[in-house]
């Protein structure tokens, strides 16, 4: 099983990487569920899906039915085991996809039916015996405060040249320690690792690899094509990173067996 969450500062390319890794894992024989948990909701295009599913938060009647109770209260553990089959779509390489949507309610500590529903769903798919789950998380670190990433095997931080991206990685590492995220790694995008890799290693964040800036990737984006369907040096580099990721996760499993 492979359960990964991909995060990082906004604009670093995490959604493109999330979709491409999902397709690669599916081609390797994994039964993949890709979840768009980013407020921008762009994962479908990187997967090569033309018609993205409606965000789960749009189904207000369903949320009220599953998570709401009389008197304005809500259920902490609503029924969610049928959500993928009912509201997901199947894209190229048989990747299943769902869009989470956003909870339109102020306050970072918000707990309402929609919030309870989304948390229960994520908890279900991460802890269930799924073959592979990829979470494309929202930019920055706010999702870590909600604890929605408990139970994953590896959190991948996408970084690019620049100290702001490194600072975000540092904050993610600090917060991850309190919410049961045992393993972090980084992917360097849009540049070389000469100055970035040492800084990440100082933070105790291993680097899975780097992917170069690729004009073919830009052209694919303009044409609305999934990067893996276009190919090029960017995709080749990510293939190597995917293999490194799987080796790392296998190592974690061996460590757990020895404990």
Tab-separated table of C-alpha atoms in Angstrom:
chain	number	residue	atom	x	y	z
A	1	UNK	CA	0.000	0.000	0.000
A	2	UNK	CA	1.128	3.555	-0.708
A	3	UNK	CA	-0.435	6.509	1.117
A	4	UNK	CA	1.162	9.873	0.335
A	5	UNK	CA	0.233	13.522	0.799
A	6	UNK	CA	1.843	16.201	-1.345
A	7	UNK	CA	2.154	19.756	-0.111
A	8	UNK	CA	4.315	22.870	-0.335
A	9	UNK	CA	4.166	26.599	-0.931
A	10	UNK	CA	1.648	27.771	-3.520
A	11	UNK	CA	2.854	27.672	-7.124
A	12	UNK	CA	5.641	25.120	-6.672
A	13	UNK	CA	4.027	22.495	-8.929
A	14	UNK	CA	2.630	20.091	-6.352
A	15	UNK	CA	-0.617	19.461	-8.257
A	16	UNK	CA	1.236	18.599	-11.457
A	17	UNK	CA	3.470	16.234	-9.511
A	18	UNK	CA	0.490	14.706	-7.668
A	19	UNK	CA	-1.370	13.881	-10.873
A	20	UNK	CA	1.686	12.507	-12.644
A	21	UNK	CA	2.678	10.282	-9.716
A	22	UNK	CA	-0.894	8.961	-9.556
A	23	UNK	CA	-0.782	7.966	-13.231
A	24	UNK	CA	2.656	6.404	-12.827
A	25	UNK	CA	1.565	4.292	-9.866
A	26	UNK	CA	-1.509	3.153	-11.803
A	27	UNK	CA	0.699	2.068	-14.699
A	28	UNK	CA	2.753	0.101	-12.188
A	29	UNK	CA	-0.364	-1.882	-11.308
A	30	UNK	CA	-1.603	0.008	-8.247
A	31	UNK	CA	-5.304	0.670	-7.695
A	32	UNK	CA	-5.003	4.442	-7.288
A	33	UNK	CA	-7.341	6.937	-5.642
A	34	UNK	CA	-6.293	10.562	-6.220
A	35	UNK	CA	-7.942	13.138	-3.969
A	36	UNK	CA	-7.958	16.849	-4.748
A	37	UNK	CA	-7.830	18.452	-1.308
A	38	UNK	CA	-6.572	21.785	-2.645
A	39	UNK	CA	-8.871	24.806	-2.628
A	40	UNK	CA	-7.819	25.584	-6.232
A	41	UNK	CA	-9.071	22.146	-7.396
A	42	UNK	CA	-6.824	21.673	-10.469
A	43	UNK	CA	-5.866	18.017	-10.031
A	44	UNK	CA	-8.191	16.779	-12.795
A	45	UNK	CA	-6.212	18.481	-15.557
A	46	UNK	CA	-2.892	17.001	-14.415
A	47	UNK	CA	-4.542	13.564	-14.397
A	48	UNK	CA	-5.899	14.063	-17.907
A	49	UNK	CA	-9.540	14.161	-16.771
A	50	UNK	CA	-11.673	16.552	-18.820
A	51	UNK	CA	-14.735	16.613	-16.592
A	52	UNK	CA	-13.801	16.816	-12.924
A	53	UNK	CA	-16.316	15.499	-10.388
A	54	UNK	CA	-18.314	17.954	-8.317
A	55	UNK	CA	-16.651	18.827	-4.996
A	56	UNK	CA	-18.064	16.794	-2.118
A	57	UNK	CA	-18.924	19.999	-0.282
A	58	UNK	CA	-21.445	20.829	-3.043
A	59	UNK	CA	-23.641	17.947	-1.880
A	60	UNK	CA	-25.221	19.801	1.001
A	61	UNK	CA	-28.181	17.445	1.290
A	62	UNK	CA	-25.858	14.459	1.529
A	63	UNK	CA	-23.721	16.164	4.165
A	64	UNK	CA	-26.730	17.085	6.255
A	65	UNK	CA	-28.102	13.564	5.921
A	66	UNK	CA	-24.816	11.890	6.859
A	67	UNK	CA	-23.270	14.353	9.306
A	68	UNK	CA	-26.120	16.447	10.657
A	69	UNK	CA	-28.353	15.730	13.628
A	70	UNK	CA	-31.443	17.339	15.048
A	71	UNK	CA	-30.920	20.428	17.138
A	72	UNK	CA	-28.059	21.746	15.021
A	73	UNK	CA	-25.524	19.176	16.221
A	74	UNK	CA	-23.442	16.958	13.973
A	75	UNK	CA	-22.057	13.446	13.907
A	76	UNK	CA	-18.314	13.029	14.333
A	77	UNK	CA	-18.292	9.727	12.400
A	78	UNK	CA	-20.708	9.978	9.472
A	79	UNK	CA	-21.077	7.174	6.921
A	80	UNK	CA	-18.509	7.661	4.142
A	81	UNK	CA	-17.602	4.188	2.863
A	82	UNK	CA	-19.655	4.558	-0.328
A	83	UNK	CA	-18.417	8.016	-1.322
A	84	UNK	CA	-15.732	6.975	-3.829
A	85	UNK	CA	-18.099	4.788	-5.829
A	86	UNK	CA	-20.937	7.332	-5.809
A	87	UNK	CA	-19.115	10.608	-6.394
A	88	UNK	CA	-15.731	9.780	-7.891
A	89	UNK	CA	-14.769	9.569	-11.547
A	90	UNK	CA	-12.389	7.187	-13.312
A	91	UNK	CA	-9.713	8.785	-15.480
A	92	UNK	CA	-6.868	7.598	-17.710
A	93	UNK	CA	-5.013	4.499	-16.503
A	94	UNK	CA	-8.079	3.768	-14.324
A	95	UNK	CA	-7.115	6.337	-11.698
A	96	UNK	CA	-10.113	7.100	-9.499
A	97	UNK	CA	-10.482	10.740	-8.490
A	98	UNK	CA	-12.476	12.760	-5.970
A	99	UNK	CA	-12.594	16.485	-5.211
A	100	UNK	CA	-12.982	17.482	-1.574
A	101	UNK	CA	-14.040	21.114	-1.887
A	102	UNK	CA	-13.760	23.784	0.786
A	103	UNK	CA	-15.703	24.512	3.951
A	104	UNK	CA	-17.081	28.028	3.662
A	105	UNK	CA	-17.007	28.913	7.313
A	106	UNK	CA	-14.683	31.237	9.187
A	107	UNK	CA	-12.347	30.158	11.942
A	108	UNK	CA	-9.542	27.628	11.729
A	109	UNK	CA	-11.116	25.615	14.520
A	110	UNK	CA	-14.415	25.219	12.704
A	111	UNK	CA	-16.276	21.985	13.315
A	112	UNK	CA	-19.534	21.765	11.377
A	113	UNK	CA	-21.275	18.969	9.435
A	114	UNK	CA	-19.243	19.627	6.275
A	115	UNK	CA	-15.956	19.688	8.170
A	116	UNK	CA	-16.836	16.522	10.102
A	117	UNK	CA	-17.850	14.817	6.856
A	118	UNK	CA	-14.585	15.648	5.059
A	119	UNK	CA	-12.461	14.590	8.014
A	120	UNK	CA	-14.290	11.293	8.309
A	121	UNK	CA	-13.887	10.648	4.597
A	122	UNK	CA	-10.154	11.328	4.613
A	123	UNK	CA	-9.691	9.208	7.703
A	124	UNK	CA	-11.572	6.370	6.007
A	125	UNK	CA	-9.584	6.351	2.756
A	126	UNK	CA	-6.215	6.744	4.472
A	127	UNK	CA	-6.763	3.974	6.999
A	128	UNK	CA	-8.672	1.639	4.681
A	129	UNK	CA	-6.823	-1.132	2.842
A	130	UNK	CA	-6.646	0.864	-0.375
A	131	UNK	CA	-3.837	0.049	-2.774
A	132	UNK	CA	-2.631	3.640	-3.240
A	133	UNK	CA	-3.939	7.019	-2.128
A	134	UNK	CA	-2.490	10.352	-3.237
A	135	UNK	CA	-3.655	13.531	-1.523
A	136	UNK	CA	-3.008	16.782	-3.355
A	137	UNK	CA	-3.101	19.095	-0.346
A	138	UNK	CA	-3.767	22.809	-0.280
A	139	UNK	CA	-0.827	25.205	-0.446
A	140	UNK	CA	1.037	26.074	2.712
A	141	UNK	CA	0.506	24.395	6.061
A	142	UNK	CA	-3.053	25.134	7.198
A	143	UNK	CA	-4.252	21.572	6.524
A	144	UNK	CA	-1.698	20.253	8.995
A	145	UNK	CA	-3.456	22.102	11.786
A	146	UNK	CA	-6.658	20.222	10.974
A	147	UNK	CA	-4.939	16.865	11.346
A	148	UNK	CA	-6.339	15.532	8.079
A	149	UNK	CA	-3.111	13.785	7.118
A	150	UNK	CA	-2.841	11.285	9.961
A	151	UNK	CA	-2.153	7.735	8.797
A	152	UNK	CA	-0.196	8.499	5.632
A	153	UNK	CA	3.096	6.749	4.843
A	154	UNK	CA	4.930	9.777	3.521
A	155	UNK	CA	4.368	13.513	3.245
A	156	UNK	CA	6.175	14.954	0.235
A	157	UNK	CA	7.037	18.650	0.291
A	158	UNK	CA	7.555	20.185	-3.145
A	159	UNK	CA	10.112	22.985	-3.043
A	160	UNK	CA	11.593	25.330	-5.616
A	161	UNK	CA	14.624	27.639	-5.586
A	162	UNK	CA	14.090	30.341	-2.992
A	163	UNK	CA	14.104	30.754	0.763
A	164	UNK	CA	10.329	31.137	1.084
A	165	UNK	CA	9.889	27.593	-0.176
A	166	UNK	CA	12.533	26.360	2.299
A	167	UNK	CA	10.873	28.248	5.147
A	168	UNK	CA	7.539	26.613	4.310
A	169	UNK	CA	9.219	23.204	4.371
A	170	UNK	CA	10.661	23.982	7.786
A	171	UNK	CA	7.264	24.990	9.189
A	172	UNK	CA	5.664	21.855	7.735
A	173	UNK	CA	8.312	19.713	9.409
A	174	UNK	CA	7.808	21.423	12.768
A	175	UNK	CA	4.030	21.010	12.671
A	176	UNK	CA	4.147	17.448	11.341
A	177	UNK	CA	5.840	16.212	14.489
A	178	UNK	CA	2.693	16.815	16.524
A	179	UNK	CA	0.159	15.152	14.225
A	180	UNK	CA	1.554	11.677	13.715
A	181	UNK	CA	3.386	12.334	10.437
A	182	UNK	CA	6.431	10.147	10.910
A	183	UNK	CA	8.096	10.493	7.508
A	184	UNK	CA	8.823	13.518	5.321
A	185	UNK	CA	10.675	13.871	2.037
A	186	UNK	CA	11.114	16.579	-0.573
A	187	UNK	CA	11.018	16.945	-4.338
A	188	UNK	CA	12.904	19.869	-5.850
A	189	UNK	CA	11.053	21.385	-8.795
A	190	UNK	CA	12.006	24.023	-11.369
A	191	UNK	CA	15.689	24.167	-10.587
A	192	UNK	CA	18.878	22.505	-9.458
A	193	UNK	CA	19.576	21.213	-5.970
A	194	UNK	CA	22.999	22.844	-5.566
A	195	UNK	CA	21.830	25.320	-2.925
A	196	UNK	CA	18.524	23.773	-1.882
A	197	UNK	CA	19.402	20.170	-1.100
A	198	UNK	CA	21.919	20.996	1.668
A	199	UNK	CA	19.394	23.263	3.390
A	200	UNK	CA	16.733	20.542	3.308
A	201	UNK	CA	19.192	17.999	4.655
A	202	UNK	CA	20.021	20.379	7.491
A	203	UNK	CA	16.320	20.289	8.360
A	204	UNK	CA	16.379	16.492	8.338
A	205	UNK	CA	14.245	16.283	5.166
A	206	UNK	CA	15.647	13.767	2.633
A	207	UNK	CA	15.404	14.670	-1.055
A	208	UNK	CA	13.799	12.142	-3.396
A	209	UNK	CA	15.158	13.934	-6.449
A	210	UNK	CA	14.731	16.984	-8.608
A	211	UNK	CA	12.754	17.740	-11.739
A	212	UNK	CA	14.028	20.376	-14.175
A	213	UNK	CA	12.203	23.242	-15.786
A	214	UNK	CA	10.831	21.813	-19.030
A	215	UNK	CA	9.320	23.828	-21.883
A	216	UNK	CA	7.398	20.733	-23.001
A	217	UNK	CA	5.612	20.766	-19.645
A	218	UNK	CA	4.607	24.397	-20.201
A	219	UNK	CA	3.306	23.544	-23.675
A	220	UNK	CA	1.320	20.610	-22.290
A	221	UNK	CA	-0.308	22.949	-19.782
A	222	UNK	CA	-1.325	25.384	-22.528
A	223	UNK	CA	-2.861	22.510	-24.491
A	224	UNK	CA	-4.682	21.164	-21.450
A	225	UNK	CA	-2.771	17.878	-21.614
A	226	UNK	CA	-1.564	15.703	-18.757
A	227	UNK	CA	2.264	15.822	-18.540
A	228	UNK	CA	2.558	12.023	-18.609
A	229	UNK	CA	0.769	11.969	-21.975
A	230	UNK	CA	3.346	14.382	-23.396
A	231	UNK	CA	6.533	12.969	-21.899
A	232	UNK	CA	9.898	14.692	-21.884
A	233	UNK	CA	12.734	15.145	-19.416
A	234	UNK	CA	10.402	16.334	-16.644
A	235	UNK	CA	8.421	13.097	-16.744
A	236	UNK	CA	11.610	11.036	-16.992
A	237	UNK	CA	12.959	12.716	-13.865
A	238	UNK	CA	9.722	12.121	-11.980
A	239	UNK	CA	9.835	8.426	-12.910
A	240	UNK	CA	13.132	8.138	-11.050
A	241	UNK	CA	11.656	10.053	-8.112
A	242	UNK	CA	8.672	7.705	-8.022
A	243	UNK	CA	10.999	4.724	-7.783
A	244	UNK	CA	12.953	6.392	-4.969
A	245	UNK	CA	9.673	7.090	-3.170
A	246	UNK	CA	8.561	3.463	-3.355
A	247	UNK	CA	11.955	2.277	-2.085
A	248	UNK	CA	11.717	4.712	0.831
A	249	UNK	CA	8.222	3.547	1.795
A	250	UNK	CA	9.315	-0.100	1.567
A	251	UNK	CA	12.133	0.774	3.952
A	252	UNK	CA	9.652	2.223	6.436
A	253	UNK	CA	7.666	-1.015	6.307
A	254	UNK	CA	10.785	-3.069	7.028
A	255	UNK	CA	11.612	-0.822	9.973
A	256	UNK	CA	8.119	-1.326	11.369
A	257	UNK	CA	8.446	-5.106	11.078
A	258	UNK	CA	11.681	-5.048	13.046
A	259	UNK	CA	10.179	-3.037	15.904
